[in-house]
Short mmCIF file of C-alpha atoms in Angstrom, two decimals:
data_model
loop_
_atom_site.label_atom_id
_atom_site.label_comp_id
_atom_site.label_asym_id
_atom_site.label_seq_id
_atom_site.Cartn_x
_atom_site.Cartn_y
_atom_site.Cartn_z
CA MET A 1 75.61 -150.47 -4.21
CA PRO A 2 75.67 -150.48 0.12
CA ASN A 3 75.62 -154.02 1.74
CA GLN A 4 72.42 -154.55 2.78
CA LEU A 5 73.74 -157.03 6.08
CA SER A 6 73.80 -155.38 8.80
CA LYS A 7 77.27 -155.16 10.43
CA THR A 8 77.05 -157.91 12.55
CA LYS A 9 76.88 -160.28 10.14
CA ARG A 10 79.60 -161.88 8.00
CA ARG A 11 79.54 -162.57 4.37
CA GLN A 12 82.42 -165.21 3.35
CA SER A 13 83.09 -165.18 -0.23
CA LEU A 14 83.93 -167.61 -2.82
CA ALA A 15 87.01 -166.27 -2.51
CA GLU A 16 87.68 -167.10 1.05
CA HIS A 17 86.31 -170.32 0.45
CA SER A 18 88.86 -171.46 -2.10
CA ALA A 19 92.20 -169.56 -0.08
CA VAL A 20 90.72 -172.35 2.46
CA LEU A 21 90.37 -174.93 0.46
CA ALA A 22 93.46 -174.59 -1.46
CA ALA A 23 95.25 -174.34 1.60
CA LEU A 24 94.05 -177.38 3.46
CA ALA A 25 95.16 -178.99 -0.21
CA THR A 26 98.57 -178.11 0.13
CA ILE A 27 98.64 -179.08 3.75
CA ALA A 28 96.83 -182.23 3.03
CA ARG A 29 99.46 -183.21 0.22
CA ARG A 30 102.78 -182.35 2.70
CA GLU A 31 100.96 -184.49 5.03
CA LYS A 32 100.03 -187.24 2.70
CA THR A 33 96.36 -187.11 4.16
CA THR A 34 93.18 -186.61 2.29
CA VAL A 35 91.51 -182.78 2.24
CA MET A 36 88.10 -184.40 3.48
CA ALA A 37 90.87 -185.83 6.45
CA LEU A 38 91.49 -182.19 7.74
CA LEU A 39 87.64 -181.87 7.41
CA ARG A 40 87.39 -184.82 9.49
CA GLU A 41 89.32 -183.74 12.56
CA ALA A 42 88.47 -180.15 12.61
CA ALA A 43 84.99 -181.17 13.05
CA ARG A 44 85.56 -184.09 15.77
CA GLU A 45 88.45 -181.53 17.54
CA THR A 46 85.19 -178.07 16.96
CA VAL A 47 82.91 -181.12 19.21
CA ARG A 48 85.28 -182.51 21.66
CA LYS A 49 86.11 -177.81 22.65
CA ARG A 50 82.10 -177.93 23.16
CA THR A 51 82.06 -181.00 25.13
CA VAL A 52 83.74 -178.92 27.80
CA LEU A 53 80.58 -176.94 28.51
CA PRO A 54 78.03 -178.62 30.43
CA GLU A 55 75.49 -176.95 29.47
CA GLN A 56 76.21 -178.70 25.53
CA VAL A 57 77.10 -181.97 26.76
CA ASN A 58 73.54 -183.47 27.39
CA GLU A 59 72.61 -182.08 24.30
CA LEU A 60 75.06 -183.42 22.05
CA ARG A 61 74.26 -186.67 23.73
CA ALA A 62 70.95 -186.82 23.02
CA VAL A 63 71.22 -185.68 19.48
CA VAL A 64 74.19 -188.32 18.69
CA ARG A 65 72.60 -190.91 20.83
CA ARG A 66 69.55 -190.49 18.20
CA LEU A 67 71.83 -192.12 16.08
CA GLU A 68 72.65 -195.49 18.00
CA PRO A 69 73.10 -199.07 15.92
CA ARG A 70 69.11 -200.32 17.04
CA MET A 71 69.66 -203.94 17.46
CA PRO A 72 66.79 -205.86 15.94
CA ALA A 73 64.81 -208.35 17.55
CA GLN A 74 66.71 -211.36 15.16
CA PHE A 75 69.47 -211.66 13.22
CA LYS A 76 68.75 -212.90 9.65
CA THR A 77 72.71 -213.98 9.21
CA PRO A 78 75.75 -214.45 11.33
CA ALA A 79 76.20 -211.72 8.75
CA HIS A 80 73.96 -209.45 10.19
CA LEU A 81 75.10 -209.83 13.57
CA SER A 82 78.49 -209.24 12.49
CA ARG A 83 77.68 -205.67 11.10
CA TYR A 84 75.65 -204.73 13.50
CA LYS A 85 78.43 -205.66 16.47
CA ARG A 86 81.00 -204.06 14.07
CA ALA A 87 78.48 -200.77 13.85
CA GLN A 88 77.76 -200.81 17.89
CA ARG A 89 81.94 -200.78 18.27
CA GLU A 90 82.69 -198.10 15.89
CA PHE A 91 80.00 -195.82 17.27
CA ASP A 92 81.01 -196.86 20.76
CA GLN A 93 84.14 -195.73 19.30
CA VAL A 94 83.17 -192.14 18.47
CA MET A 95 81.34 -191.76 21.68
CA LEU A 96 84.75 -192.07 23.21
CA ASP A 97 86.64 -190.09 20.64
CA LEU A 98 84.04 -187.28 20.96
CA LYS A 99 83.68 -186.94 25.14
CA LEU A 100 80.31 -187.69 24.61
CA ALA A 101 80.24 -190.78 26.98
CA ALA A 102 83.36 -191.74 30.02
CA PRO A 103 84.96 -195.71 29.16
CA ALA A 104 82.84 -196.59 31.92
CA GLU A 105 79.09 -195.56 30.52
CA VAL A 106 80.26 -197.28 27.52
CA GLN A 107 81.73 -200.63 29.53
CA ASP A 108 78.33 -200.47 31.79
CA ARG A 109 76.04 -200.35 28.19
CA ASN A 110 77.81 -203.40 26.46
CA SER A 111 77.83 -205.55 29.49
CA LEU A 112 75.59 -207.86 30.83
CA VAL A 113 76.60 -207.28 34.72
CA ARG A 114 76.92 -203.56 35.80
CA ALA A 115 79.78 -203.07 37.46
CA SER A 116 78.26 -202.36 40.01
CA GLN A 117 76.45 -205.23 40.59
CA PRO A 118 78.98 -208.43 42.26
CA LEU A 119 80.35 -211.16 40.40
CA ARG A 120 80.27 -214.91 41.58
CA LEU A 121 82.24 -217.92 40.50
CA LEU A 122 80.09 -221.59 41.07
CA ASN A 123 82.67 -224.33 41.40
CA PHE A 124 85.88 -222.28 40.11
CA ALA A 125 88.37 -224.40 42.41
CA GLN A 126 86.57 -227.44 40.97
CA ALA A 127 86.20 -226.41 37.55
CA HIS A 128 90.16 -225.61 37.92
CA ALA A 129 91.34 -228.25 39.97
CA SER A 130 94.41 -230.00 38.77
CA VAL A 131 93.79 -233.66 38.55
#
């Protein structure tokens, strides 16, 4: 029976998928890591390659930003605050790793004072004067 897919479509067989997974398993054993870690690494590299294209950066950034941790109106416990802060740090690191944000953007977003705003220290000399 002839292949009913057009010539532009490609169907991968189960044997092909099995061969790729077997090769990944061998690489993972040799590098003392997991297949999942290799798959994550490859997925991140794919995203990084796409962030070079200006037309895709904004779309990817918007999609990833929707997953950013949202700060609740009130933290119920110190542990709740710690979990939020850890999630925010991890999110910031992913944005940097995927090259979806520059370090200055992350710093501006997380700072109380914008980088363009000058800082003034009041009574600095008096507070640090030796007696």
